XYZ file of C-alpha atoms in Angstrom:
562
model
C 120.303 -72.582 -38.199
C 116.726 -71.505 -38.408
C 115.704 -74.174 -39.989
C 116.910 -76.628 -37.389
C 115.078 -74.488 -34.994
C 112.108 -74.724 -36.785
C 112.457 -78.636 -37.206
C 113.249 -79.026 -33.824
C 110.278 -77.088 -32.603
C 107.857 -78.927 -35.270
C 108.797 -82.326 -33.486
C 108.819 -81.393 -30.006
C 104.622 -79.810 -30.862
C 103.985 -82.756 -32.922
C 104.793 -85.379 -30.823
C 103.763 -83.853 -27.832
C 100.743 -83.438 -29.173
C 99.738 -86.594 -30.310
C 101.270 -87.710 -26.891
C 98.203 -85.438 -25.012
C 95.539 -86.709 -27.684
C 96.193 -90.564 -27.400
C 96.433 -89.941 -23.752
C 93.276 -87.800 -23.273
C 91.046 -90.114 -25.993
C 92.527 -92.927 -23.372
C 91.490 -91.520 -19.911
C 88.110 -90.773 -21.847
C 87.343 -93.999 -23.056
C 88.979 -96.935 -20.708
C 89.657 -94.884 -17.141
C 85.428 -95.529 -15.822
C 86.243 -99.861 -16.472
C 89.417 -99.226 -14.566
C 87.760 -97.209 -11.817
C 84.854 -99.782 -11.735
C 87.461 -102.197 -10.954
C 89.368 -100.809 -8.791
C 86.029 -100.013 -7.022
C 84.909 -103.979 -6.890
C 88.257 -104.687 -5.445
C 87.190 -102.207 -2.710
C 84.206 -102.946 -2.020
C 85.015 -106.882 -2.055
C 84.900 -108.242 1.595
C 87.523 -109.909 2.961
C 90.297 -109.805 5.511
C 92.624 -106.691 5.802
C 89.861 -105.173 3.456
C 88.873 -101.308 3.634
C 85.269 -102.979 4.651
C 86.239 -105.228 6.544
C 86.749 -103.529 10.332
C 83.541 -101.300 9.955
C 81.476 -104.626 8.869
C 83.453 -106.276 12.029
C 82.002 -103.508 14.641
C 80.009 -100.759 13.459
C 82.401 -97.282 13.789
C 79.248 -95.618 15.274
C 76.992 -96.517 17.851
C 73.413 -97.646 16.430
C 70.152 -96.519 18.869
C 66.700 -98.559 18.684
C 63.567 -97.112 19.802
C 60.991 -99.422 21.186
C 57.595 -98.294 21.620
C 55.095 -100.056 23.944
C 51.351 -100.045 23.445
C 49.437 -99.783 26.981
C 46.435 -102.117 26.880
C 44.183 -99.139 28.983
C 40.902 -101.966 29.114
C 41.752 -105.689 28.834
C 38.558 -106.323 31.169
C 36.245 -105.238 27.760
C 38.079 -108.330 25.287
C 34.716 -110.340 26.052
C 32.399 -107.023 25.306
C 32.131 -107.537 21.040
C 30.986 -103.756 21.203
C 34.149 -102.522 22.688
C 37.402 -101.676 20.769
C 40.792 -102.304 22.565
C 41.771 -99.012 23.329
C 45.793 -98.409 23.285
C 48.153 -96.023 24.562
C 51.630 -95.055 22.952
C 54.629 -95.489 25.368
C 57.905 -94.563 24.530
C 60.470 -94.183 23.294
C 62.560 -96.365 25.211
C 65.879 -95.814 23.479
C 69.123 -98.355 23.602
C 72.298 -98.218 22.151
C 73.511 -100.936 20.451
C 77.052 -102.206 19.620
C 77.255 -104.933 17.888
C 80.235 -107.072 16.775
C 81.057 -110.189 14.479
C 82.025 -113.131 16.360
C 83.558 -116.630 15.591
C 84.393 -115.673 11.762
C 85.345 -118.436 9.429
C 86.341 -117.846 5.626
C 85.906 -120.165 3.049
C 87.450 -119.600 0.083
C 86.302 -122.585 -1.880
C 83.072 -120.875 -2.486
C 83.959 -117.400 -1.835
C 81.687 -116.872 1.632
C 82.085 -116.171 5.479
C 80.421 -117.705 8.254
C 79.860 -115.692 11.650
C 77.395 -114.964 14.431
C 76.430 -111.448 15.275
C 77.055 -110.323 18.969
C 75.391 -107.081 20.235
C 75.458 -105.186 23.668
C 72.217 -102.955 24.666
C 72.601 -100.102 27.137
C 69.852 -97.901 27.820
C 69.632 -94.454 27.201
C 67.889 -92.830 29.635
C 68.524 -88.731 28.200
C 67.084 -90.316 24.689
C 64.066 -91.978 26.079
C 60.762 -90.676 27.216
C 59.889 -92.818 30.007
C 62.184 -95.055 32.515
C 62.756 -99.248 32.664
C 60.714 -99.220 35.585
C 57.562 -97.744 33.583
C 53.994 -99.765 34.457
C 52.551 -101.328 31.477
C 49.592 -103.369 30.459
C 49.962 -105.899 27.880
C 49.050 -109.116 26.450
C 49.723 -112.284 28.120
C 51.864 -114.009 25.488
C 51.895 -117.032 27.975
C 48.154 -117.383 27.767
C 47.621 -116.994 24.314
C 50.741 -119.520 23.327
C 49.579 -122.410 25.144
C 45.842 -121.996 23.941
C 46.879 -121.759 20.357
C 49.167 -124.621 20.845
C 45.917 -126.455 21.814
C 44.007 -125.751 19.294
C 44.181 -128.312 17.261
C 43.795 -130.886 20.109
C 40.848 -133.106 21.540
C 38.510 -131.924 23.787
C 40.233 -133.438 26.886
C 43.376 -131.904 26.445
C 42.010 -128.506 25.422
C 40.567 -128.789 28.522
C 43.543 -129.754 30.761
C 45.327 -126.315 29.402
C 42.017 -124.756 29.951
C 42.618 -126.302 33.932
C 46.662 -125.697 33.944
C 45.696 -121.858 33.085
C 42.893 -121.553 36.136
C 45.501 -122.794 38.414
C 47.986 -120.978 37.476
C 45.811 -117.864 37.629
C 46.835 -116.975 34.003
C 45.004 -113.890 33.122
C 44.239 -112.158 29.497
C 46.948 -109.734 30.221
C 49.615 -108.757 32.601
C 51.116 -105.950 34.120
C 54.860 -105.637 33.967
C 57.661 -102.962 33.954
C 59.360 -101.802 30.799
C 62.469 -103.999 31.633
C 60.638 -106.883 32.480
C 59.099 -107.204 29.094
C 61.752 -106.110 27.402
C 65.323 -107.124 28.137
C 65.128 -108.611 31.281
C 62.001 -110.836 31.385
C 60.161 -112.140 33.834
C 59.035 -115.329 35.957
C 56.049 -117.606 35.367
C 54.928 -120.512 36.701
C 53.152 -122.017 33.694
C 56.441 -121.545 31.497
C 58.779 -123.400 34.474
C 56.313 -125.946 34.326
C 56.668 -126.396 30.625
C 60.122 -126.367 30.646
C 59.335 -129.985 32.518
C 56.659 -130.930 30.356
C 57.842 -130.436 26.845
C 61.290 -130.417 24.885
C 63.671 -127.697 25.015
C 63.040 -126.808 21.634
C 59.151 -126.045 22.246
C 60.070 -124.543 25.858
C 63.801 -122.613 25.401
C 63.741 -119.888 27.773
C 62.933 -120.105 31.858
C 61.293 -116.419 31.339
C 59.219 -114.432 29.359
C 60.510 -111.182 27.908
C 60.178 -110.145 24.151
C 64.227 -109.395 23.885
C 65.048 -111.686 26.181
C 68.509 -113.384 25.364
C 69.379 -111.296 23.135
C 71.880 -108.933 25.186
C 74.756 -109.751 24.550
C 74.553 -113.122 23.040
C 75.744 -114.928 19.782
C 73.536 -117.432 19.438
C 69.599 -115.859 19.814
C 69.354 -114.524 15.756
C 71.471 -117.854 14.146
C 74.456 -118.486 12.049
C 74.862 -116.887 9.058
C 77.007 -117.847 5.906
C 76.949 -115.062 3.155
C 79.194 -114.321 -0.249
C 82.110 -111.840 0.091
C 82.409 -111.137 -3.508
C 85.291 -111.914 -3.908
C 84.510 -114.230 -7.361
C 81.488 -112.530 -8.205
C 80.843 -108.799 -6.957
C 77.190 -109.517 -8.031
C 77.109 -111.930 -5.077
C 78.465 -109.589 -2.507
C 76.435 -109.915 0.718
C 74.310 -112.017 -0.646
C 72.685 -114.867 2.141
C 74.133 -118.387 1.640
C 72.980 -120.072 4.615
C 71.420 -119.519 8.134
C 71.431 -121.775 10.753
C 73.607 -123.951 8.438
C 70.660 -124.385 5.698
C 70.327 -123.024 2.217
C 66.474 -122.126 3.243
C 64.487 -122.011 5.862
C 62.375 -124.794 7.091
C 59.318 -121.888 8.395
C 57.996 -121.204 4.886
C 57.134 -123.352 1.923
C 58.049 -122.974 -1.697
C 59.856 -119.674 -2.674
C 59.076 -118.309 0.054
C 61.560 -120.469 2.411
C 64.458 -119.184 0.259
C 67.465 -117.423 1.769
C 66.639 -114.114 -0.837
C 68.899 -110.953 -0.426
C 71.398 -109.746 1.613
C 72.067 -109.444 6.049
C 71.513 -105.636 5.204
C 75.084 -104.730 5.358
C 76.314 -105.234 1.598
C 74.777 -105.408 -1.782
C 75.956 -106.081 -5.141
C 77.327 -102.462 -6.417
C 74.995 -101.047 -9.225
C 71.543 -100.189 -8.010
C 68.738 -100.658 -10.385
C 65.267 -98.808 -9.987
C 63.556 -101.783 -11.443
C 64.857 -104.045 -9.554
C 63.932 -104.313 -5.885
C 66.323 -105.274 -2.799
C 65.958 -107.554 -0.249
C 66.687 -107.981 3.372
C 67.107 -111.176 4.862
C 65.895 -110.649 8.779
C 66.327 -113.526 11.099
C 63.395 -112.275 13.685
C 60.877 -112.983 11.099
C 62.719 -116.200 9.477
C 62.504 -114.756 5.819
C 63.229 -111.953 3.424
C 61.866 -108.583 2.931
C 61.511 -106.992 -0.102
C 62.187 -103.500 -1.082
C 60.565 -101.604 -4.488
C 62.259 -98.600 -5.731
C 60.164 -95.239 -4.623
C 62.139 -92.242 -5.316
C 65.600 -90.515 -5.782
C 66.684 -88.465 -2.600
C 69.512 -86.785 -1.779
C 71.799 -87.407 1.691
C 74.657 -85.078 2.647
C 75.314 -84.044 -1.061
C 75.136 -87.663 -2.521
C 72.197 -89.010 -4.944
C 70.500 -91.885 -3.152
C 67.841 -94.602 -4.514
C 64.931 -95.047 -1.742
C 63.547 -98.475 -1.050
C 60.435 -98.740 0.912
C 58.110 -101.274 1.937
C 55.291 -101.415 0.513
C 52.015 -103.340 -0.159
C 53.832 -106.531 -1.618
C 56.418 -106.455 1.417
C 53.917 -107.508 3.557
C 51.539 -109.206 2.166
C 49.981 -112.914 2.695
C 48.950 -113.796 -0.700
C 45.588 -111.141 -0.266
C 46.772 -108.728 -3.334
C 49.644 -110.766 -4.539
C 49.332 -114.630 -5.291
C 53.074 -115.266 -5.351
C 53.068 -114.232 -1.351
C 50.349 -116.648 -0.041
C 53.100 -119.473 1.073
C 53.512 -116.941 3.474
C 50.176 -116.889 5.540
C 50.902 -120.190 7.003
C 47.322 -121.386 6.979
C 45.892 -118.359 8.295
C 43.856 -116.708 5.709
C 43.648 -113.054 6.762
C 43.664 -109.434 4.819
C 46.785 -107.795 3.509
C 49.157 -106.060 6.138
C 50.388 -108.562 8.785
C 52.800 -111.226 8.190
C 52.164 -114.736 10.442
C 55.126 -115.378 12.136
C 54.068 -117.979 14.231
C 55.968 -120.600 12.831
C 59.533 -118.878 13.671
C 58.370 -117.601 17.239
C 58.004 -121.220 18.094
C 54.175 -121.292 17.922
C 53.447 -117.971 19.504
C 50.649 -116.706 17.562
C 52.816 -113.112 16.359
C 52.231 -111.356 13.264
C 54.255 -108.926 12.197
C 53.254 -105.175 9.892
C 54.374 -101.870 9.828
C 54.285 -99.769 12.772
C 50.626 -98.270 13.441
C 49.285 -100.969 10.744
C 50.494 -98.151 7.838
C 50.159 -99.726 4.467
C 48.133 -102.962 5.657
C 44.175 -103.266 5.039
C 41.809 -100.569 6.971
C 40.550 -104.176 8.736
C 43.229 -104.113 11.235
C 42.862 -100.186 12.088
C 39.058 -100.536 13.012
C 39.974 -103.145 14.958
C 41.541 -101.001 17.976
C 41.729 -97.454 18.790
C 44.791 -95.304 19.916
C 46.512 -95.683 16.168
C 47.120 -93.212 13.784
C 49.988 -94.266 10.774
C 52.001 -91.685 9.156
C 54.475 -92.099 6.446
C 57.196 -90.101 8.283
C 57.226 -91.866 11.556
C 56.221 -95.358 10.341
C 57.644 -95.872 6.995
C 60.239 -98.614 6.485
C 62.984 -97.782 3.826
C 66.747 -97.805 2.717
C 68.389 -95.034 0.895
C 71.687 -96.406 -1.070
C 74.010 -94.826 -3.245
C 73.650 -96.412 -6.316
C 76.786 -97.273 -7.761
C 78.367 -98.623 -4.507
C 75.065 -99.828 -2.800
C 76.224 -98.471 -0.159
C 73.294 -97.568 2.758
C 73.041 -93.974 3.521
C 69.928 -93.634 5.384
C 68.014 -96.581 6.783
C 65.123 -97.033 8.732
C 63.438 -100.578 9.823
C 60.096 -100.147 11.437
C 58.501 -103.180 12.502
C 55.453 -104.076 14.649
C 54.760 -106.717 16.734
C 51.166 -107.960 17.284
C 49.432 -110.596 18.975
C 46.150 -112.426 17.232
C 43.706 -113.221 20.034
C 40.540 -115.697 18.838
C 38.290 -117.526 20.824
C 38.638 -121.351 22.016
C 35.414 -123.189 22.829
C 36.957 -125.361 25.228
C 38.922 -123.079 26.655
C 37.432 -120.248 29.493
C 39.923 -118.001 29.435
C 39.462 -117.461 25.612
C 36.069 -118.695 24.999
C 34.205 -115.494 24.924
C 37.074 -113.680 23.252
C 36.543 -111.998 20.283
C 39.241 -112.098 16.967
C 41.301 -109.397 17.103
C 45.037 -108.330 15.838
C 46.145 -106.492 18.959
C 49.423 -104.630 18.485
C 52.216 -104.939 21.455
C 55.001 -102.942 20.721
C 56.857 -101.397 17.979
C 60.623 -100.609 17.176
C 62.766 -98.573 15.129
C 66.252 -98.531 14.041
C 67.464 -95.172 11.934
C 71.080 -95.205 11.018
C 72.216 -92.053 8.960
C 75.391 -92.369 7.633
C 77.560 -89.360 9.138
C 78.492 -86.969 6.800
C 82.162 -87.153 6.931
C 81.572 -90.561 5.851
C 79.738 -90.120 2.926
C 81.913 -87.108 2.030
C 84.997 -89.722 1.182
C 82.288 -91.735 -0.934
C 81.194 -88.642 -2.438
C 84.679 -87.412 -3.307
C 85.807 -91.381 -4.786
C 83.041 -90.483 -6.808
C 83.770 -87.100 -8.105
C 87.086 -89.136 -9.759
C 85.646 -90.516 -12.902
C 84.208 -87.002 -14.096
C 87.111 -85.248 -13.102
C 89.312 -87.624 -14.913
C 87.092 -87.432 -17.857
C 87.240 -83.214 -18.214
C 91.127 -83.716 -18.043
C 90.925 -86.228 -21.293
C 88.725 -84.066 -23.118
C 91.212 -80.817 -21.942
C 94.100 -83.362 -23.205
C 92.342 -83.874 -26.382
C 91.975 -80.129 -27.219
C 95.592 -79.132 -26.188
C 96.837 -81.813 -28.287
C 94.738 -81.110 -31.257
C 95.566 -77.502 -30.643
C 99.433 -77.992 -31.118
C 98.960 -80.505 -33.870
C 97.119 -77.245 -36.096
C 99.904 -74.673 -34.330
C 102.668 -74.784 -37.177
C 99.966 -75.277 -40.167
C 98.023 -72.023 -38.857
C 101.220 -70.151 -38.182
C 102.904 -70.650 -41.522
C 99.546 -69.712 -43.110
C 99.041 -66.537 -40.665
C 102.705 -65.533 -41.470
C 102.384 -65.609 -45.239
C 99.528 -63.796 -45.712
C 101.006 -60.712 -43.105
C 104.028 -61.414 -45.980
C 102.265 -60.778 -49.140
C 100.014 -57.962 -47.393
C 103.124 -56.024 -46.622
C 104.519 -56.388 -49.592
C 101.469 -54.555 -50.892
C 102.439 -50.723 -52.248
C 106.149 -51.296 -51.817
C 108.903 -50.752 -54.013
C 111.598 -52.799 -52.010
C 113.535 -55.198 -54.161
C 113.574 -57.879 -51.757
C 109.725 -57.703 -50.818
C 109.191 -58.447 -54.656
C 111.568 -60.961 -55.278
C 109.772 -62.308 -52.504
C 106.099 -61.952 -53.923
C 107.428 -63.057 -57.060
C 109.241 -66.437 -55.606
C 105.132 -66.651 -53.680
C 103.303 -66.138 -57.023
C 105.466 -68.462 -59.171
C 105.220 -71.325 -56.200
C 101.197 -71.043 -56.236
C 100.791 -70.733 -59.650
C 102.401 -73.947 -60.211
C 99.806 -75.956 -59.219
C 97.230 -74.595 -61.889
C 99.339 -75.983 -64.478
C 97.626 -78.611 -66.619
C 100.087 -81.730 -67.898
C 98.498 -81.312 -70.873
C 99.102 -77.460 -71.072
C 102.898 -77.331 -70.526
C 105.179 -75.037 -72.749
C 108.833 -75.779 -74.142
C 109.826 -72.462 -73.648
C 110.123 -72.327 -69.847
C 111.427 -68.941 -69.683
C 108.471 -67.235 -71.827
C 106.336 -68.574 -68.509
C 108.318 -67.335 -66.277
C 108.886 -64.093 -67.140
C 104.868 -63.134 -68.154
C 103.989 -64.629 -64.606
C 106.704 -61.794 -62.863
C 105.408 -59.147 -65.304
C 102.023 -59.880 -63.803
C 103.196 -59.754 -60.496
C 105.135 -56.458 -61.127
C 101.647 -54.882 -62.569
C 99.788 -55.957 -59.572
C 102.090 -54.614 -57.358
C 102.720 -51.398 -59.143
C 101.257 -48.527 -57.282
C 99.630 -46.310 -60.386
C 100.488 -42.633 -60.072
C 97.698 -40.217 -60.064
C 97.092 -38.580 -63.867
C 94.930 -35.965 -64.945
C 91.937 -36.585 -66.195
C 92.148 -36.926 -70.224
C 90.755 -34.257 -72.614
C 87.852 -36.032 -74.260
C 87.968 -33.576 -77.303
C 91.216 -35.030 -77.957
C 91.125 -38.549 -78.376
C 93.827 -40.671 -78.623
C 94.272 -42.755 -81.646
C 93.023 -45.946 -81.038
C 95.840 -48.645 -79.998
C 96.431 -52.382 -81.349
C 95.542 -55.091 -78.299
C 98.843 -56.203 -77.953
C 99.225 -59.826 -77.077
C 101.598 -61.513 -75.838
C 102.344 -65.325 -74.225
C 101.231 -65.521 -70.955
C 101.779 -69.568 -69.734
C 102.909 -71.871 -71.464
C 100.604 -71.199 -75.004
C 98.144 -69.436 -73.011
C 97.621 -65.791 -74.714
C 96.982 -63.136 -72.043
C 95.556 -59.294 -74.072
C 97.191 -56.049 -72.378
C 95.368 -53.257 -72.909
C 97.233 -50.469 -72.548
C 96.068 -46.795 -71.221
């Protein structure tokens, strides 16, 4: 019966324990592919998705500052001497919610198509400063329809030069806040152009920099990017705009549809390798370098910012001169003109930060800082997921002088900023709490496999280390006693160790001669010796024989005796 037992309870920790060992060396070694699976499936876009209804509409509503520059002395742009000098308005805060309209799928090629919807309300308890705020800016009219001319004859230079006297076009105008913004405003000069040229030269019937935009699907274009679904490296990735696999405003590289929309990128950041983000106001892609490892709400985040190379014309960087569009001018503004339908708008970081000191002595009223005016994305980098992002972008308006224009012929060349805007979405931190904790799994999974692994190797050595514990507490207590059982049992011990030692070679007919020297060596090791008196050394004892006898198997042992 006990040895059933024991059988029984050898199996059950033998195979249990190889069961926790193959198991734990498993989790350990395959569960991070599986979770990196499972994790592309997630993250892949499509219908029904766990991305899909916050990539529809936003869960949270998304707030863009605009700040306007106030153009204090226009009446000086003919004195050479005298710097624009610019006041900081603002913020003028709106809320934005935007949604994903007229969404087509195609699975041949893995991609949806959609146009991007947004509603602006204005937030009056965020903003410093009301809609109905005076300003003093540029007068984009003007300065469009002389550098439209500028590469004309002399007689039609000078019929613009005559259509802006009679329109009594000034160097700047003084609007509301609204008016330049959202709402726009009438001019005369633009209604006539709208009769004078093509739609596509003349689109809108007034002049406001965000005009069209509220709530409309069509101002920023149709896009066509890849869900991931065949490729998770092409998640988000642009595939077309406006129905083209580049853009027509840039040559070369530089017209290529690089990046993402700015809502999903391939998962697995790298620090070498930048990001880009495709944005339709400027008609081309921006690109990202890897600055520094932050932390937001708990989770590790890689920080992107925009640097020199972001927006540069080809100054520092030759592979970014397809972007100046014929304008040759120091690093820090991007020429635009081309997507703005002519407009002569170049585009840099807000306060000029980053671009050449050229286009900060040009004006005074600026002062960049990193904090305010920095543009960046912080993303988790395993899902490439954005955490923190802020897009800063300036708007600025190159005056130069036209000979054959008045208005603009004593002018001198200047980069005079407008406005600037922000948008800075932080993830909330519930949100990136459930990231945080899908990340936690992998690690968590992986102490359990190595805590498998031990138990399992633990319960493999159990019966081993327990029949080796329990015979050595057996032959220690047998130590100093004269109970016949505890020696038989030493003796059955001795004779089943010593059994190994014996040689092939060395073996002995007489089996019983073995046997019975090994148990008389047992007995004398085991034989507690009784105390004598100490021997009279005046009296010694005649001097014995060694006696010697068979030991193992022709193996003499000598017994000396006292």
């Amino acid at each position: 019966m006990l040895v059933k037992e024991f059988c029984n309870r050898r199996c059950i920790l033998t195979s249990s324990g190889l069961l926790l060992v193959a198991s734990g060396t498993f989790f350990i070694l395959f569960f991070p592919i599986i979770f990196q699976d499972i994790l592309h499936e997630e993250l892949k876009l499509r219908p029904g998705s766990r991305s899909y209804d916050s990539w529809v509409s936003p869960p949270f509503p998304l707030a863009m500052d605009v700040y306007f520059f106030n153009w204090t002395n226009p009446e000086d742009i003919t004195n050479h001497s005298t710097k624009p000098i610019l006041e900081e308005l603002g913020p003028y805060r709106f809320i934005e919610h935007p949604t994903k309209v007229d969404i087509e799928w195609h699975d041949a090629n893995a991609t949806v198509s959609y146009r991007k919807k947004s509603l602006y309300y204005f937030d009056e308890e965020g903003s410093n400063g009301s809609l109905d705020d005076v300003i003093s800016s540029i007068n984009i009219v003007a300065v469009s329809a002389a550098k439209r001319s500028k590469y004309w004859g002399y007689l039609k230079q000078k019929g613009v030069s005559l259509g802006l006297n009679v329109y009594e076009q000034k160097i700047n105008v003084v609007k509301t806040a609204g008016e330049l913004l959202f709402d726009g405003y009438e001019d005369n000069m633009v209604l006539m152009g709208k009769h004078m040229f093509d739609a596509d030269e003349v689109p809108f019937d007034r002049v406001g920099w965000f005009y069209t935009r509220n709530n409309s699907a069509d101002l920023i274009g149709h896009y066509n990017v890849h869900t991931g679904v065949e490729d998770i490296g092409m998640l988000g990735k642009m595939g077309e705009w406006n129905y083209k696999p580049r853009t027509d405003f840039f040559e070369g590289t530089c017209g290529m549809l690089n990046g993402s929309a700015g809502e999903f990128y391939p998962p697995g950041l790298s620090k070498e390798r930048p990001i880009e983000l495709f944005t339709p106001d400027m008609c081309r892609s921006l690109p990202l370098d890897f600055e520094e490892e932050v932390t937001i709400h708990g989770l590790k985040a890689y920080k992107y910012s925009g640097d020199r190379r972001a927006i540069d014309n080809g100054t520092l960087y030759p592979e970014t001169a397809c972007f100046s569009a014929g304008e040759i001018v120091p690093s820090g503004v991007l020429n635009i003109s081309s997507c703005r339908f002519g407009t002569p708008v170049f585009v840099s970081f807000p306060h000029y930060y980053g671009a050449d000191p050229f286009y900060l002595d040009q004006v005074e009223g600026l002062s960049p800082s990193k904090d305010k005016h920095q543009f960046y994305m912080s993303m988790e980098p395993t899902t490439s997921v954005p955490l923190d992002v802020a897009a800063r972008l300036q708007l600025n308006i190159m005056i130069e002088p036209y000979e054959n224009i008045n208005l603009f012929s004593d002018v001198k060349r200047v980069f005079l900023p407008v406005l600037w805007f922000e948008q800075h979405v932080l993830m909330p931190s519930e949100l990136a709490g459930e990231i945080g904790q899908a990340l936690t799994i992998p690690s968590i999974v992986r102490l359990c496999g190595i805590a498998m692994v031990v138990f399992g190797a633990l319960m493999l050595l159990w019966i081993p280390l327990e029949r080796t514990f329990f015979r050595r507490r057996r032959v220690a207590g047998t130590i100093g006693t004269k109970d016949p059982a505890a020696l038989n049992s030493v003796r059955s011990f001795a004779l089943s160790n010593e059994k190994p030692l014996l040689g092939a070679g060395d073996k002995q007919k007489n089996g019983k001669a073995t046997t019975a020297t090994a148990i008389v060596l047992v007995d004398k090791l085991l034989e507690k010796p009784e105390k004598q008196p100490l021997p009279d050394r005046s009296q010694s004892p005649p001097s014995a024989e060694p006696e010697s006898a068979p030991l193992i198997e022709g193996r003499n042992v000598t017994i000396v005796k006292a």
